[in-house]
């Protein structure tokens, strides 16, 4: 039982802990749903105590289900919803406000003002990002300006900022460690991804005092040990990465040119660009893939804000399905002659449009349109958005059309209908692995790497195995025609 690895996967809609063997094989898991709070239009928040309590509960439950105890663990890996922003009191560890979630759009006006003032060039040059409410910097600025006494407390050094990984690490170590990893730091819009440090010019631009910032470490590192009372003994935390970077490691996308796409609440597609930070000419993001041994590997990223959340809306908002698993069977019954397009811009549109004010719409409705057609349009919207990202990525990377093999993971990939639609409309193979929880797998890999149980990224990829490859079956002309209809629908909701 020695050498087990415990991965904490703290996501947007749930918190999971998964126990892995030293060979990364999953042994046991526990999960708790995370309540969402929507205090105003376009605002999304989480209660930090909900996150913390679910983390501790699922860690204990996963160990119990696996018949293990904490002294069997070689390390803990943490992976998390990125960009979600917290600010807490250093003395008490209590957040001064709810966590502002990555989906939140309250700082859209701030970002528009930065773009209008020409700050976009500096932001892109240093951080690889675009001025958008998605990222942490304007969320943190909002907290400092809108929570009473926050600015003065920060100036005194009384407050600590962090994304979810940093908050969990603080709590796990009893407030002894205020640190983050390079991938989460890279998503704040305050970090120079080429020099690997917080950027003074960006801190001035957003009026952020450096006293609130965490220390930045490699993804595999000694992050401290847990309080003994949490699990029975102190356990080292040895790996941390943002969820999409962890998924890239879990998908073993170690070679430049490899692509993975995760379909959870949103969709995030990353292309490994090796040791070169490729500037995007197509409004994609240049980001860190991971940092190991002080060496940085980069990626191009495209972000879709709404993927699985569209299926959740069909279930919870419209009541068309009782369970997300029903979506594929319902979509398969749709009338193929109906050209219904669903643009799920509930919280704006991400790459390559970056329109924070766009809102969702359904086009092509007729008297014959029913639940099946709307469901199919929702699933196909994810495929269309993925195609937009892949085409932009190929233009930046210089890859020829049709060469992409997409490795996929996340809850939506359980739907054969959705994955076949993705392959058809993308015109490329889609590979679904045996282990779907690749985000947790990547976190466990980092902890195992630091513990000396697993080899560094390289050609030998023992932990990745193919479950099924989906090949395009739709004629290319038909896929192109339908994609053109999608692009027309998107143009109708854009505000700029």
XYZ file of N, CA and C in Angstrom, residues 8-178:
513
model
N -6.213 15.945 -5.582
C -7.361 16.816 -5.324
C -7.668 17.544 -6.619
N -8.884 17.361 -7.118
C -9.323 18.005 -8.357
C -10.476 18.945 -7.995
N -10.144 20.201 -7.748
C -11.160 21.166 -7.326
C -11.645 21.923 -8.560
N -12.831 21.567 -9.038
C -13.365 22.132 -10.267
C -14.452 23.156 -10.028
N -15.042 23.608 -11.130
C -16.045 24.663 -11.068
C -17.358 24.184 -10.480
N -17.733 22.954 -10.774
C -19.032 22.456 -10.312
C -18.919 21.355 -9.270
N -17.710 20.868 -9.013
C -17.551 19.828 -7.997
C -16.116 19.778 -7.510
N -15.952 19.109 -6.381
C -14.635 18.839 -5.821
C -14.475 17.329 -5.748
N -13.358 16.824 -6.269
C -13.099 15.392 -6.264
C -11.735 15.105 -5.659
N -11.626 13.968 -5.018
C -10.324 13.437 -4.612
C -10.236 12.018 -5.155
N -9.125 11.711 -5.803
C -8.942 10.393 -6.413
C -7.628 9.809 -5.916
N -7.711 8.577 -5.411
C -6.535 7.855 -4.932
C -5.963 7.032 -6.068
N -4.658 7.216 -6.335
C -3.970 6.491 -7.400
C -2.883 5.602 -6.817
N -2.628 4.510 -7.508
C -1.500 3.675 -7.156
C -0.203 4.287 -7.654
N 0.946 3.718 -7.294
C 2.230 4.243 -7.774
C 2.397 4.112 -9.285
N 1.528 3.302 -9.931
C 1.518 3.192 -11.389
C 0.489 4.131 -12.014
N -0.115 5.005 -11.202
C -1.146 5.978 -11.588
C -2.508 5.350 -11.862
N -2.672 4.073 -11.620
C -3.987 3.460 -11.790
C -4.926 3.981 -10.700
N -6.122 4.475 -11.080
C -7.073 4.955 -10.071
C -7.519 3.819 -9.153
N -7.563 4.077 -7.845
C -7.953 3.070 -6.854
C -9.326 3.369 -6.247
N -9.588 4.641 -5.952
C -10.841 5.026 -5.296
C -11.048 6.519 -5.497
N -12.314 6.948 -5.399
C -12.626 8.353 -5.625
C -13.799 8.784 -4.763
N -13.875 10.079 -4.508
C -15.008 10.679 -3.809
C -15.257 12.051 -4.429
N -16.517 12.471 -4.450
C -16.880 13.715 -5.122
C -18.005 14.416 -4.371
N -17.958 15.751 -4.345
C -19.021 16.578 -3.785
C -19.338 17.702 -4.785
N -20.621 17.925 -5.026
C -21.009 19.046 -5.887
C -20.724 20.366 -5.179
N -20.434 21.397 -5.977
C -20.108 22.719 -5.446
C -21.231 23.695 -5.786
N -21.896 24.265 -4.802
C -22.971 25.230 -5.095
C -22.448 26.450 -5.840
N -23.272 26.953 -6.753
C -22.931 28.147 -7.525
C -23.768 29.319 -7.009
N -23.191 30.514 -7.019
C -23.900 31.712 -6.576
C -23.849 32.754 -7.694
N -25.000 33.344 -7.987
C -25.118 34.300 -9.086
C -25.751 35.588 -8.546
N -24.975 36.426 -7.855
C -25.548 37.599 -7.187
C -26.035 38.697 -8.123
N -25.580 38.709 -9.378
C -26.024 39.698 -10.366
C -25.797 39.102 -11.748
N -26.384 39.737 -12.755
C -26.239 39.246 -14.121
C -24.766 39.207 -14.518
N -24.296 38.036 -14.956
C -22.912 37.878 -15.378
C -21.931 37.658 -14.241
N -22.423 37.671 -12.988
C -21.549 37.434 -11.838
C -21.663 35.973 -11.416
N -20.516 35.367 -11.076
C -20.489 33.974 -10.620
C -19.527 33.890 -9.437
N -20.012 33.322 -8.327
C -19.189 33.232 -7.127
C -19.280 31.843 -6.501
N -18.247 31.499 -5.734
C -18.231 30.293 -4.911
C -17.967 30.693 -3.463
N -18.534 29.910 -2.559
C -18.261 30.115 -1.140
C -16.973 29.365 -0.796
N -15.899 30.072 -0.389
C -14.624 29.384 -0.127
C -14.723 28.269 0.910
N -15.563 28.438 1.924
C -15.681 27.393 2.930
C -16.299 26.124 2.341
N -17.185 26.272 1.343
C -17.717 25.097 0.660
C -16.592 24.327 -0.026
N -15.688 25.078 -0.667
C -14.554 24.450 -1.347
C -13.679 23.706 -0.342
N -13.364 24.366 0.756
C -12.476 23.773 1.751
C -13.093 22.530 2.386
N -14.339 22.634 2.820
C -14.982 21.509 3.501
C -15.118 20.300 2.570
N -15.456 20.560 1.293
C -15.568 19.457 0.338
C -14.214 18.820 0.064
N -13.164 19.620 0.060
C -11.822 19.083 -0.168
C -11.424 18.123 0.942
N -11.587 18.540 2.181
C -11.219 17.680 3.307
C -12.079 16.415 3.322
N -13.390 16.593 3.102
C -14.299 15.444 3.151
C -13.972 14.422 2.071
N -13.688 14.888 0.846
C -13.422 13.936 -0.238
C -12.060 13.273 -0.088
N -11.081 13.983 0.459
C -9.787 13.349 0.726
C -9.957 12.172 1.680
N -10.660 12.413 2.774
C -10.866 11.360 3.766
C -11.675 10.204 3.186
N -12.692 10.542 2.409
C -13.558 9.511 1.850
C -12.820 8.656 0.825
N -12.006 9.285 -0.026
C -11.253 8.521 -1.031
C -10.288 7.548 -0.363
N -9.615 8.008 0.690
C -8.714 7.113 1.416
C -9.484 5.936 2.014
N -10.626 6.244 2.628
C -11.416 5.178 3.250
C -11.915 4.179 2.209
N -12.380 4.670 1.081
C -12.886 3.775 0.033
C -11.775 2.919 -0.554
N -10.558 3.460 -0.557
C -9.437 2.697 -1.081
C -8.788 1.792 -0.055
N -9.341 1.763 1.160
C -8.773 0.928 2.203
C -7.380 1.348 2.599
N -7.117 2.662 2.499
C -5.774 3.179 2.760
C -5.827 4.200 3.890
N -4.679 4.506 4.418
C -4.540 5.581 5.397
C -3.508 6.574 4.891
N -3.432 7.717 5.544
C -2.563 8.782 5.058
C -1.094 8.394 5.084
N -0.707 7.481 5.975
C 0.717 7.101 5.993
C 1.100 6.202 4.827
N 0.121 5.819 3.993
C 0.423 5.115 2.746
C 0.753 6.067 1.601
N 0.557 7.379 1.818
C 0.675 8.347 0.723
C 2.108 8.820 0.536
N 2.555 8.809 -0.724
C 3.845 9.398 -1.077
C 3.714 10.886 -1.353
N 2.509 11.344 -1.571
C 2.316 12.762 -1.832
C 0.906 13.071 -2.287
N 0.571 14.356 -2.218
C -0.703 14.900 -2.675
C -0.437 15.817 -3.859
N -1.288 15.722 -4.873
C -1.257 16.653 -5.994
C -2.549 17.446 -6.017
N -2.444 18.719 -6.324
C -3.611 19.601 -6.382
C -3.768 20.135 -7.795
N -4.979 20.040 -8.313
C -5.314 20.715 -9.563
C -6.631 21.440 -9.350
N -6.849 22.520 -10.073
C -7.912 23.443 -9.684
C -8.484 24.212 -10.859
N -9.722 24.687 -10.660
C -10.305 25.660 -11.574
C -9.390 26.891 -11.580
N -8.980 27.297 -12.750
C -8.022 28.393 -12.854
C -8.719 29.752 -12.791
N -7.937 30.791 -12.538
C -8.347 32.203 -12.572
C -9.315 32.604 -11.462
N -10.023 31.659 -10.879
C -10.925 31.974 -9.778
C -10.113 32.609 -8.651
N -10.604 33.725 -8.117
C -9.784 34.631 -7.315
C -10.281 34.733 -5.879
N -9.352 34.581 -4.938
C -9.656 34.719 -3.513
C -8.685 35.680 -2.857
N -9.173 36.333 -1.814
C -8.359 37.244 -1.016
C -8.727 36.976 0.443
N -7.728 36.639 1.256
C -8.040 36.252 2.627
C -7.107 36.924 3.631
N -7.568 36.922 4.868
C -6.835 37.515 5.978
C -5.723 36.556 6.413
N -4.504 37.056 6.457
C -3.379 36.192 6.806
C -3.459 35.695 8.254
N -4.030 36.486 9.137
C -4.068 36.111 10.547
C -5.098 35.022 10.819
N -6.257 35.108 10.162
C -7.346 34.165 10.439
C -7.526 33.108 9.360
N -7.003 33.359 8.161
C -7.219 32.454 7.036
C -8.593 32.578 6.426
N -9.390 33.549 6.865
C -10.753 33.699 6.369
C -10.797 34.631 5.156
N -11.419 34.183 4.065
C -11.586 35.055 2.893
C -12.430 36.279 3.252
N -12.118 37.406 2.640
C -12.859 38.637 2.913
C -14.061 38.783 1.993
N -14.247 37.860 1.061
C -15.350 37.898 0.100
C -15.468 36.501 -0.484
N -16.597 36.191 -1.064
C -16.687 34.952 -1.830
C -15.638 34.931 -2.942
N -15.277 33.724 -3.375
C -14.382 33.580 -4.523
C -15.082 34.069 -5.782
N -14.388 34.869 -6.583
C -14.922 35.327 -7.869
C -14.461 34.337 -8.931
N -15.424 33.661 -9.544
C -15.156 32.528 -10.420
C -14.665 33.000 -11.789
N -13.895 32.150 -12.435
C -13.332 32.493 -13.756
C -14.380 32.921 -14.752
N -15.614 32.409 -14.638
C -16.680 32.759 -15.573
C -17.229 34.170 -15.354
N -16.919 34.768 -14.224
C -17.523 36.040 -13.829
C -17.136 37.174 -14.776
N -18.123 38.028 -15.126
C -17.895 39.094 -16.114
C -18.033 40.494 -15.529
N -17.980 40.629 -14.213
C -18.232 41.937 -13.603
C -17.190 42.988 -13.967
N -16.007 42.556 -14.393
C -14.951 43.519 -14.706
C -14.824 43.767 -16.209
N -15.898 43.512 -16.948
C -15.846 43.712 -18.408
C -15.530 45.160 -18.773
N -16.113 46.117 -18.055
C -15.869 47.537 -18.375
C -14.404 47.896 -18.111
N -13.840 47.369 -17.033
C -12.433 47.603 -16.719
C -11.547 47.089 -17.857
N -11.850 45.888 -18.331
C -11.047 45.303 -19.405
C -11.208 46.073 -20.708
N -12.427 46.525 -20.999
C -12.661 47.323 -22.210
C -11.880 48.627 -22.141
N -11.811 49.206 -20.957
C -11.065 50.452 -20.800
C -9.570 50.214 -21.021
N -9.047 49.121 -20.495
C -7.636 48.795 -20.715
C -7.335 48.623 -22.194
N -8.233 47.916 -22.896
C -8.031 47.711 -24.333
C -8.069 49.030 -25.081
N -9.012 49.899 -24.718
C -9.142 51.197 -25.390
C -7.925 52.080 -25.133
N -7.304 51.913 -23.976
C -6.120 52.719 -23.631
C -4.840 52.136 -24.211
N -4.944 51.029 -24.927
C -3.778 50.435 -25.576
C -2.936 49.549 -24.696
N -3.490 49.103 -23.543
C -2.718 48.260 -22.634
C -2.628 46.823 -23.104
N -3.430 46.448 -24.104
C -3.446 45.068 -24.568
C -2.087 44.570 -25.030
N -1.295 45.453 -25.649
C 0.013 45.035 -26.172
C 0.954 44.634 -25.039
N 0.972 45.434 -23.969
C 1.824 45.110 -22.822
C 1.368 43.820 -22.167
N 0.056 43.676 -21.978
C -0.488 42.478 -21.339
C -0.130 41.231 -22.147
N -0.302 41.304 -23.464
C -0.001 40.151 -24.314
C 1.485 39.841 -24.326
N 2.321 40.864 -24.394
C 3.767 40.659 -24.450
C 4.288 39.968 -23.198
N 3.814 40.417 -22.043
C 4.338 39.879 -20.789
C 3.626 38.587 -20.368
N 2.287 38.611 -20.377
C 1.532 37.486 -19.807
C 1.055 36.485 -20.845
N 1.054 36.869 -22.145
C 0.523 36.002 -23.188
C -0.989 36.016 -23.263
N -1.640 36.839 -22.448
C -3.093 36.858 -22.349
C -3.672 38.110 -22.994
N -4.994 38.201 -22.995
C -5.715 39.351 -23.519
C -6.472 40.016 -22.380
N -6.712 41.335 -22.445
C -7.479 41.978 -21.379
C -8.935 41.511 -21.391
N -9.246 40.576 -20.481
C -10.576 39.994 -20.429
C -10.917 39.682 -18.975
N -12.210 39.785 -18.600
C -12.609 39.484 -17.221
C -12.304 38.062 -16.781
N -12.062 37.179 -17.728
C -11.736 35.773 -17.469
C -10.591 35.634 -16.468
N -9.591 36.497 -16.561
C -8.356 36.322 -15.811
C -8.430 36.994 -14.439
N -7.446 36.713 -13.600
C -7.545 37.059 -12.181
C -7.293 38.520 -11.862
N -6.490 39.219 -12.655
C -6.008 40.545 -12.258
C -7.138 41.530 -11.988
N -8.108 41.632 -12.904
C -9.174 42.606 -12.673
C -10.124 42.135 -11.571
N -10.243 40.837 -11.352
C -11.039 40.337 -10.225
C -10.401 40.766 -8.901
N -9.073 40.610 -8.821
C -8.360 41.021 -7.617
C -8.465 42.529 -7.415
N -8.315 43.294 -8.493
C -8.460 44.748 -8.399
C -9.856 45.126 -7.900
N -10.872 44.394 -8.373
C -12.253 44.669 -7.933
C -12.390 44.435 -6.433
N -11.829 43.339 -5.923
C -11.911 43.045 -4.496
C -11.237 44.143 -3.671
N -10.078 44.585 -4.110
C -9.356 45.616 -3.369
C -10.117 46.930 -3.340
N -10.866 47.210 -4.394
C -11.594 48.478 -4.477
C -12.978 48.422 -3.856
N -13.602 47.250 -3.808
C -15.017 47.170 -3.444
C -15.310 46.510 -2.105
N -14.332 45.873 -1.496
C -14.523 45.311 -0.162
C -13.963 46.303 0.849
N -14.809 46.728 1.774
C -14.409 47.753 2.721
C -13.132 47.425 3.473
N -12.165 48.344 3.439
C -10.915 48.192 4.158
C -9.881 47.311 3.488
N -10.228 46.725 2.327
C -9.312 45.768 1.698
C -8.028 46.431 1.224
N -8.144 47.607 0.623
C -6.957 48.272 0.098
C -5.984 48.613 1.223
N -6.504 49.135 2.319
C -5.631 49.492 3.441
C -5.018 48.254 4.081
N -5.822 47.172 4.200
C -5.304 45.940 4.789
C -4.211 45.338 3.924
N -4.391 45.408 2.604
C -3.367 44.897 1.693
C -2.080 45.701 1.820
N -2.209 47.016 1.949
C -1.029 47.872 2.091
C -0.260 47.539 3.365
N -0.969 47.103 4.412
C -0.308 46.720 5.668
C 0.305 45.317 5.593
N 0.025 44.594 4.512
C 0.523 43.230 4.387
C -0.336 42.211 5.088
N -1.600 42.572 5.379
C -2.478 41.688 6.147
C -3.264 40.706 5.276
N -3.253 40.889 3.960
C -4.074 40.064 3.080
C -3.208 39.210 2.160
N -3.735 38.044 1.804
C -3.068 37.136 0.860
C -4.004 36.867 -0.311
N -3.470 36.964 -1.507
C -4.212 36.642 -2.728
C -3.817 35.257 -3.203
N -4.790 34.575 -3.795
C -4.452 33.308 -4.422
C -5.572 32.813 -5.304
N -5.195 31.980 -6.274
C -6.188 31.179 -6.970
C -6.487 29.974 -6.061
N -7.392 29.106 -6.480
C -7.880 28.066 -5.577
C -6.763 27.168 -5.069
N -5.782 26.869 -5.895
C -4.655 26.032 -5.476
C -3.943 26.640 -4.273
N -3.693 27.938 -4.339
C -2.968 28.635 -3.285
C -3.781 28.689 -1.993
N -5.090 28.897 -2.131
C -5.969 28.910 -0.962
C -5.996 27.541 -0.284
N -6.120 26.483 -1.082
C -6.130 25.140 -0.506
C -4.790 24.812 0.149
N -3.692 25.198 -0.484
C -2.378 24.940 0.098
C -2.235 25.658 1.437
N -2.686 26.900 1.507
C -2.643 27.665 2.759
C -3.399 26.920 3.855
N -4.607 26.467 3.535
C -5.426 25.769 4.526
C -4.825 24.406 4.888
N -4.375 23.665 3.895
C -3.808 22.337 4.159
C -2.585 22.413 5.053
N -1.777 23.441 4.882
C -0.540 23.575 5.661
C -0.733 24.418 6.919
N -1.969 24.723 7.261
C -2.228 25.506 8.462
C -1.700 26.924 8.373
N -1.679 27.493 7.169
C -1.225 28.869 6.982
C 0.276 29.034 6.946
N 0.997 27.933 6.872
C 2.468 28.030 6.852
C 3.023 28.357 5.474
N 2.283 28.022 4.407
C 2.815 28.185 3.048
C 1.847 29.012 2.207
N 2.362 30.107 1.655
C 1.610 30.923 0.697
C 2.353 30.831 -0.631
